[in-house]
PDB file of C-alpha atoms in Angstrom:
ATOM      1  CA  UNK A   1      12.372  -0.529  -3.356  1.00 76.00           C
ATOM      2  CA  UNK A   2      10.986  -1.351   0.085  1.00 86.00           C
ATOM      3  CA  UNK A   3       8.067   1.062  -0.250  1.00 83.00           C
ATOM      4  CA  UNK A   4       7.280   0.161  -3.853  1.00 84.00           C
ATOM      5  CA  UNK A   5       6.035  -3.301  -2.929  1.00 88.00           C
ATOM      6  CA  UNK A   6       2.696  -1.569  -2.424  1.00 87.00           C
ATOM      7  CA  UNK A   7       2.213  -1.957  -6.188  1.00 87.00           C
ATOM      8  CA  UNK A   8       2.292  -5.742  -5.909  1.00 90.00           C
ATOM      9  CA  UNK A   9       0.330  -6.307  -2.711  1.00 93.00           C
ATOM     10  CA  UNK A  10      -2.946  -7.296  -4.421  1.00 91.00           C
ATOM     11  CA  UNK A  11      -1.184  -9.735  -6.750  1.00 90.00           C
ATOM     12  CA  UNK A  12       0.793 -11.214  -3.876  1.00 92.00           C
ATOM     13  CA  UNK A  13      -2.291 -11.691  -1.692  1.00 92.00           C
ATOM     14  CA  UNK A  14      -4.127 -13.517  -4.469  1.00 90.00           C
ATOM     15  CA  UNK A  15      -1.116 -15.672  -5.279  1.00 87.00           C
ATOM     16  CA  UNK A  16       0.288 -16.535  -1.853  1.00 89.00           C
ATOM     17  CA  UNK A  17      -2.876 -16.467   0.274  1.00 91.00           C
ATOM     18  CA  UNK A  18      -5.453 -17.410  -2.339  1.00 88.00           C
ATOM     19  CA  UNK A  19      -7.684 -14.476  -1.420  1.00 91.00           C
ATOM     20  CA  UNK A  20     -10.365 -12.939  -3.578  1.00 92.00           C
ATOM     21  CA  UNK A  21      -9.491  -9.974  -5.746  1.00 91.00           C
ATOM     22  CA  UNK A  22     -11.645  -7.745  -3.533  1.00 94.00           C
ATOM     23  CA  UNK A  23      -9.796  -8.724  -0.351  1.00 95.00           C
ATOM     24  CA  UNK A  24      -6.451  -8.351  -2.114  1.00 93.00           C
ATOM     25  CA  UNK A  25      -7.356  -4.835  -3.233  1.00 93.00           C
ATOM     26  CA  UNK A  26      -8.481  -3.978   0.285  1.00 94.00           C
ATOM     27  CA  UNK A  27      -5.117  -5.149   1.592  1.00 95.00           C
ATOM     28  CA  UNK A  28      -3.377  -2.798  -0.801  1.00 93.00           C
ATOM     29  CA  UNK A  29      -5.549  -0.004   0.541  1.00 94.00           C
ATOM     30  CA  UNK A  30      -4.687  -1.028   4.106  1.00 95.00           C
ATOM     31  CA  UNK A  31      -0.993  -0.707   3.244  1.00 94.00           C
ATOM     32  CA  UNK A  32      -1.580   2.774   1.843  1.00 92.00           C
ATOM     33  CA  UNK A  33      -3.710   3.672   4.882  1.00 93.00           C
ATOM     34  CA  UNK A  34      -0.801   2.838   7.159  1.00 92.00           C
ATOM     35  CA  UNK A  35       1.411   5.216   5.185  1.00 91.00           C
ATOM     36  CA  UNK A  36      -1.242   7.924   5.279  1.00 90.00           C
ATOM     37  CA  UNK A  37      -1.744   7.677   9.030  1.00 90.00           C
ATOM     38  CA  UNK A  38       2.004   7.783   9.596  1.00 89.00           C
ATOM     39  CA  UNK A  39       2.586  10.962   7.619  1.00 86.00           C
ATOM     40  CA  UNK A  40      -0.531  12.778   8.860  1.00 87.00           C
ATOM     41  CA  UNK A  41      -0.655  11.795  12.518  1.00 83.00           C
ATOM     42  CA  UNK A  42       2.734  10.254  13.169  1.00 74.00           C
ATOM     43  CA  UNK A  43       4.692  13.217  11.814  1.00 73.00           C
ATOM     44  CA  UNK A  44       3.419  15.487  14.571  1.00 74.00           C
ATOM     45  CA  UNK A  45       4.208  12.881  17.195  1.00 69.00           C
ATOM     46  CA  UNK A  46       7.639  12.354  15.653  1.00 67.00           C
ATOM     47  CA  UNK A  47       8.377  16.088  15.701  1.00 68.00           C
ATOM     48  CA  UNK A  48       7.369  16.366  19.344  1.00 64.00           C
ATOM     49  CA  UNK A  49       9.329  13.250  20.194  1.00 58.00           C
ATOM     50  CA  UNK A  50      12.587  14.538  18.733  1.00 57.00           C
ATOM     51  CA  UNK A  51      12.078  18.133  19.820  1.00 56.00           C
ATOM     52  CA  UNK A  52      14.987  19.650  21.659  1.00 50.00           C
ATOM     53  CA  UNK A  53      12.715  20.875  24.423  1.00 48.00           C
ATOM     54  CA  UNK A  54      14.319  19.690  27.659  1.00 48.00           C
ATOM     55  CA  UNK A  55      12.378  17.204  29.751  1.00 48.00           C
ATOM     56  CA  UNK A  56      13.402  18.358  33.217  1.00 50.00           C
ATOM     57  CA  UNK A  57      15.029  21.206  35.100  1.00 46.00           C
ATOM     58  CA  UNK A  58      18.507  19.690  34.945  1.00 50.00           C
ATOM     59  CA  UNK A  59      18.478  19.383  31.170  1.00 46.00           C
ATOM     60  CA  UNK A  60      17.014  22.862  30.856  1.00 48.00           C
ATOM     61  CA  UNK A  61      20.292  24.232  32.200  1.00 48.00           C
ATOM     62  CA  UNK A  62      22.336  22.609  29.509  1.00 54.00           C
ATOM     63  CA  UNK A  63      21.326  23.072  25.865  1.00 59.00           C
ATOM     64  CA  UNK A  64      24.035  20.732  24.679  1.00 59.00           C
ATOM     65  CA  UNK A  65      22.693  17.917  26.819  1.00 59.00           C
ATOM     66  CA  UNK A  66      19.191  18.675  25.566  1.00 58.00           C
ATOM     67  CA  UNK A  67      20.322  18.457  21.940  1.00 59.00           C
ATOM     68  CA  UNK A  68      22.135  15.176  22.615  1.00 62.00           C
ATOM     69  CA  UNK A  69      19.032  13.767  24.288  1.00 66.00           C
ATOM     70  CA  UNK A  70      16.896  14.786  21.284  1.00 66.00           C
ATOM     71  CA  UNK A  71      19.359  13.119  18.894  1.00 67.00           C
ATOM     72  CA  UNK A  72      19.219   9.919  20.928  1.00 76.00           C
ATOM     73  CA  UNK A  73      15.435   9.917  20.844  1.00 77.00           C
ATOM     74  CA  UNK A  74      15.446  10.487  17.097  1.00 76.00           C
ATOM     75  CA  UNK A  75      17.844   7.600  16.590  1.00 79.00           C
ATOM     76  CA  UNK A  76      15.677   5.318  18.713  1.00 84.00           C
ATOM     77  CA  UNK A  77      12.510   6.403  16.907  1.00 83.00           C
ATOM     78  CA  UNK A  78      13.890   5.897  13.399  1.00 84.00           C
ATOM     79  CA  UNK A  79      15.613   2.605  14.121  1.00 88.00           C
ATOM     80  CA  UNK A  80      12.576   1.335  16.011  1.00 90.00           C
ATOM     81  CA  UNK A  81      10.265   2.095  13.089  1.00 90.00           C
ATOM     82  CA  UNK A  82      12.581   0.523  10.535  1.00 91.00           C
ATOM     83  CA  UNK A  83      13.105  -2.532  12.744  1.00 93.00           C
ATOM     84  CA  UNK A  84       9.326  -2.955  12.880  1.00 94.00           C
ATOM     85  CA  UNK A  85       9.083  -2.632   9.111  1.00 93.00           C
ATOM     86  CA  UNK A  86      11.887  -5.174   8.653  1.00 94.00           C
ATOM     87  CA  UNK A  87      10.092  -7.621  10.943  1.00 96.00           C
ATOM     88  CA  UNK A  88       6.906  -7.226   8.900  1.00 96.00           C
ATOM     89  CA  UNK A  89       8.794  -8.073   5.728  1.00 95.00           C
ATOM     90  CA  UNK A  90      10.636 -10.933   7.426  1.00 96.00           C
ATOM     91  CA  UNK A  91       7.321 -12.420   8.587  1.00 96.00           C
ATOM     92  CA  UNK A  92       6.072 -12.497   4.985  1.00 96.00           C
ATOM     93  CA  UNK A  93       9.389 -14.033   3.958  1.00 95.00           C
ATOM     94  CA  UNK A  94       8.991 -16.763   6.584  1.00 96.00           C
ATOM     95  CA  UNK A  95       5.430 -17.419   5.449  1.00 95.00           C
ATOM     96  CA  UNK A  96       6.469 -17.848   1.819  1.00 93.00           C
ATOM     97  CA  UNK A  97       9.271 -20.170   2.920  1.00 93.00           C
ATOM     98  CA  UNK A  98       6.760 -22.273   4.933  1.00 92.00           C
ATOM     99  CA  UNK A  99       8.460 -21.332   8.193  1.00 93.00           C
ATOM    100  CA  UNK A 100       5.467 -19.478   9.586  1.00 93.00           C
ATOM    101  CA  UNK A 101       1.711 -19.903   9.353  1.00 92.00           C
ATOM    102  CA  UNK A 102      -0.166 -16.663   8.666  1.00 93.00           C
ATOM    103  CA  UNK A 103      -3.850 -16.185   7.942  1.00 94.00           C
ATOM    104  CA  UNK A 104      -4.960 -13.766   5.207  1.00 94.00           C
ATOM    105  CA  UNK A 105      -6.189 -11.335   7.882  1.00 95.00           C
ATOM    106  CA  UNK A 106      -2.829 -11.476   9.656  1.00 95.00           C
ATOM    107  CA  UNK A 107      -1.057 -10.963   6.338  1.00 95.00           C
ATOM    108  CA  UNK A 108      -3.170  -7.885   5.716  1.00 95.00           C
ATOM    109  CA  UNK A 109      -2.388  -6.597   9.217  1.00 96.00           C
ATOM    110  CA  UNK A 110       1.329  -7.091   8.576  1.00 96.00           C
ATOM    111  CA  UNK A 111       1.093  -4.901   5.488  1.00 96.00           C
ATOM    112  CA  UNK A 112      -0.651  -2.217   7.539  1.00 96.00           C
ATOM    113  CA  UNK A 113       2.232  -2.314  10.028  1.00 95.00           C
ATOM    114  CA  UNK A 114       4.682  -2.283   7.104  1.00 94.00           C
ATOM    115  CA  UNK A 115       3.187   0.939   5.729  1.00 93.00           C
ATOM    116  CA  UNK A 116       2.737   2.536   9.130  1.00 92.00           C
ATOM    117  CA  UNK A 117       6.314   1.919  10.251  1.00 92.00           C
ATOM    118  CA  UNK A 118       8.224   2.713   7.071  1.00 90.00           C
ATOM    119  CA  UNK A 119       6.484   5.930   5.965  1.00 88.00           C
ATOM    120  CA  UNK A 120       8.196   8.383   8.322  1.00 87.00           C
ATOM    121  CA  UNK A 121      11.740   7.007   7.816  1.00 86.00           C
ATOM    122  CA  UNK A 122      11.072   6.964   4.060  1.00 84.00           C
ATOM    123  CA  UNK A 123       9.737  10.515   3.688  1.00 81.00           C
ATOM    124  CA  UNK A 124      11.016  12.692   6.552  1.00 79.00           C
ATOM    125  CA  UNK A 125      14.819  12.185   6.986  1.00 77.00           C
ATOM    126  CA  UNK A 126      15.725  12.498   3.268  1.00 74.00           C
ATOM    127  CA  UNK A 127      13.640  15.662   2.941  1.00 74.00           C
ATOM    128  CA  UNK A 128      15.158  17.220   6.065  1.00 71.00           C
ATOM    129  CA  UNK A 129      18.651  16.282   4.892  1.00 72.00           C
ATOM    130  CA  UNK A 130      18.045  17.916   1.499  1.00 75.00           C
ATOM    131  CA  UNK A 131      16.732  21.085   3.142  1.00 74.00           C
ATOM    132  CA  UNK A 132      19.590  21.279   5.618  1.00 73.00           C
ATOM    133  CA  UNK A 133      22.276  20.671   3.002  1.00 72.00           C
ATOM    134  CA  UNK A 134      20.809  22.437  -0.004  1.00 72.00           C
ATOM    135  CA  UNK A 135      18.617  25.098   1.512  1.00 74.00           C
ATOM    136  CA  UNK A 136      15.783  26.538  -0.515  1.00 72.00           C
ATOM    137  CA  UNK A 137      17.880  26.729  -3.694  1.00 73.00           C
ATOM    138  CA  UNK A 138      19.488  23.287  -3.976  1.00 76.00           C
ATOM    139  CA  UNK A 139      17.278  20.987  -1.900  1.00 76.00           C
ATOM    140  CA  UNK A 140      15.268  19.944  -4.971  1.00 75.00           C
ATOM    141  CA  UNK A 141      18.494  18.993  -6.763  1.00 76.00           C
ATOM    142  CA  UNK A 142      19.558  16.778  -3.873  1.00 75.00           C
ATOM    143  CA  UNK A 143      16.162  15.068  -3.829  1.00 74.00           C
ATOM    144  CA  UNK A 144      16.418  14.545  -7.588  1.00 71.00           C
ATOM    145  CA  UNK A 145      19.736  12.764  -7.062  1.00 74.00           C
ATOM    146  CA  UNK A 146      18.064  10.512  -4.507  1.00 73.00           C
ATOM    147  CA  UNK A 147      15.278   9.819  -7.002  1.00 72.00           C
ATOM    148  CA  UNK A 148      17.687   8.945  -9.810  1.00 77.00           C
ATOM    149  CA  UNK A 149      19.340   6.258  -7.722  1.00 73.00           C
ATOM    150  CA  UNK A 150      16.046   5.058  -6.288  1.00 74.00           C
ATOM    151  CA  UNK A 151      14.248   4.797  -9.617  1.00 74.00           C
ATOM    152  CA  UNK A 152      17.216   2.958 -11.122  1.00 76.00           C
ATOM    153  CA  UNK A 153      16.935   0.258  -8.466  1.00 77.00           C
ATOM    154  CA  UNK A 154      13.152   0.374  -8.646  1.00 77.00           C
ATOM    155  CA  UNK A 155      13.080  -0.346 -12.371  1.00 80.00           C
ATOM    156  CA  UNK A 156      15.082  -3.534 -11.840  1.00 81.00           C
ATOM    157  CA  UNK A 157      13.067  -4.609  -8.816  1.00 82.00           C
ATOM    158  CA  UNK A 158       9.684  -3.952 -10.410  1.00 78.00           C
ATOM    159  CA  UNK A 159      10.663  -5.861 -13.538  1.00 80.00           C
ATOM    160  CA  UNK A 160      11.731  -8.827 -11.438  1.00 80.00           C
ATOM    161  CA  UNK A 161       8.595  -8.865  -9.279  1.00 82.00           C
ATOM    162  CA  UNK A 162       6.360  -8.423 -12.316  1.00 78.00           C
ATOM    163  CA  UNK A 163       7.934 -11.583 -13.719  1.00 79.00           C
ATOM    164  CA  UNK A 164       7.151 -13.413 -10.487  1.00 77.00           C
ATOM    165  CA  UNK A 165       3.579 -12.159 -10.610  1.00 65.00           C
ATOM    166  CA  UNK A 166       3.153 -13.562 -14.108  1.00 63.00           C
ATOM    167  CA  UNK A 167       4.742 -16.891 -13.131  1.00 63.00           C
ATOM    168  CA  UNK A 168       2.611 -17.297 -10.034  1.00 57.00           C
ATOM    169  CA  UNK A 169      -0.554 -16.442 -11.955  1.00 52.00           C
ATOM    170  CA  UNK A 170       0.250 -19.092 -14.559  1.00 46.00           C
ATOM    171  CA  UNK A 171       1.409 -21.708 -12.040  1.00 51.00           C
ATOM    172  CA  UNK A 172      -0.805 -24.721 -11.416  1.00 49.00           C
ATOM    173  CA  UNK A 173       1.506 -26.444  -8.902  1.00 54.00           C
ATOM    174  CA  UNK A 174      -0.458 -25.297  -5.866  1.00 63.00           C
ATOM    175  CA  UNK A 175      -0.358 -22.664  -3.144  1.00 70.00           C
ATOM    176  CA  UNK A 176       2.935 -23.819  -1.606  1.00 76.00           C
ATOM    177  CA  UNK A 177       4.762 -23.549  -4.924  1.00 79.00           C
ATOM    178  CA  UNK A 178       3.150 -20.165  -5.607  1.00 80.00           C
ATOM    179  CA  UNK A 179       4.327 -18.856  -2.231  1.00 87.00           C
ATOM    180  CA  UNK A 180       7.849 -20.151  -2.830  1.00 88.00           C
ATOM    181  CA  UNK A 181       8.156 -17.902  -5.880  1.00 88.00           C
ATOM    182  CA  UNK A 182       7.940 -14.879  -3.580  1.00 92.00           C
ATOM    183  CA  UNK A 183      10.748 -15.921  -1.236  1.00 93.00           C
ATOM    184  CA  UNK A 184      13.532 -14.001  -3.082  1.00 92.00           C
ATOM    185  CA  UNK A 185      11.327 -10.903  -3.247  1.00 92.00           C
ATOM    186  CA  UNK A 186      10.834 -10.722   0.503  1.00 94.00           C
ATOM    187  CA  UNK A 187      14.485 -11.571   1.037  1.00 94.00           C
ATOM    188  CA  UNK A 188      15.315  -8.443  -0.971  1.00 92.00           C
ATOM    189  CA  UNK A 189      12.772  -6.241   0.825  1.00 93.00           C
ATOM    190  CA  UNK A 190      13.995  -7.442   4.218  1.00 94.00           C
ATOM    191  CA  UNK A 191      17.607  -6.751   3.267  1.00 93.00           C
ATOM    192  CA  UNK A 192      16.610  -3.289   2.029  1.00 90.00           C
ATOM    193  CA  UNK A 193      14.858  -2.607   5.338  1.00 91.00           C
ATOM    194  CA  UNK A 194      17.897  -3.743   7.324  1.00 93.00           C
ATOM    195  CA  UNK A 195      20.198  -1.565   5.204  1.00 90.00           C
ATOM    196  CA  UNK A 196      17.887   1.393   5.819  1.00 88.00           C
ATOM    197  CA  UNK A 197      17.900   0.603   9.522  1.00 89.00           C
ATOM    198  CA  UNK A 198      21.701   0.573   9.543  1.00 90.00           C
ATOM    199  CA  UNK A 199      22.133   3.725   7.455  1.00 86.00           C
ATOM    200  CA  UNK A 200      19.546   5.746   9.392  1.00 82.00           C
ATOM    201  CA  UNK A 201      21.035   4.654  12.687  1.00 81.00           C
ATOM    202  CA  UNK A 202      24.556   5.576  11.586  1.00 83.00           C
ATOM    203  CA  UNK A 203      23.426   8.916  10.144  1.00 77.00           C
ATOM    204  CA  UNK A 204      21.608   9.823  13.363  1.00 74.00           C
ATOM    205  CA  UNK A 205      24.588   8.729  15.453  1.00 73.00           C
ATOM    206  CA  UNK A 206      26.942  10.792  13.274  1.00 74.00           C
ATOM    207  CA  UNK A 207      24.654  13.802  13.587  1.00 68.00           C
ATOM    208  CA  UNK A 208      24.695  13.372  17.333  1.00 64.00           C
ATOM    209  CA  UNK A 209      28.505  13.123  17.398  1.00 65.00           C
ATOM    210  CA  UNK A 210      28.840  16.294  15.322  1.00 59.00           C
ATOM    211  CA  UNK A 211      26.445  18.067  17.665  1.00 52.00           C
ATOM    212  CA  UNK A 212      28.436  16.944  20.680  1.00 48.00           C
ATOM    213  CA  UNK A 213      31.540  18.711  19.305  1.00 47.00           C
ATOM    214  CA  UNK A 214      29.823  21.969  18.444  1.00 43.00           C
ATOM    215  CA  UNK A 215      30.760  24.877  20.732  1.00 44.00           C
TER     216      UNK A 215
END
């Protein structure tokens, strides 16, 4: 749900910011560019960041400490990225609720940060979980189960936002009223981001706890 807002970025930019169709389309591309940079460049940095390679001579003598340190770094990385993504969504929410003034350029930049910060938590942990739990034989089945739940929620969300898009396009009450129509949407995306932040943090913490008790 949180990632799928990419589909509605151009419509939102035209409706809430009054931009041209060209600028709105460019903003959608900026969102996608953030995702692309995250998965192509950020993945390597993420892998090196959470690597279990010890960082000093003391940790080198204790593999268990090294693994715990890697788990802590992974937790901080994932929660930090999702917190950034949640803040990006919350800023759009505040703008639509007339609590924050944002220029079209700043709105576009926020969508770039949104895509950049959510891509790794969205793609990497579920895939690694499926591979670790299902191996080469059952990992695809686990991912399919994730997709079934995700697409079920996505169908409802997309139908709702498509209705807002139609209402805002037909509205003649002005920019403020058009922005107000998007308030529930960004409330939902922000809540989704916070739930992802909580679940990823708890999963990483649980993984760390299990590792601490391994012989």
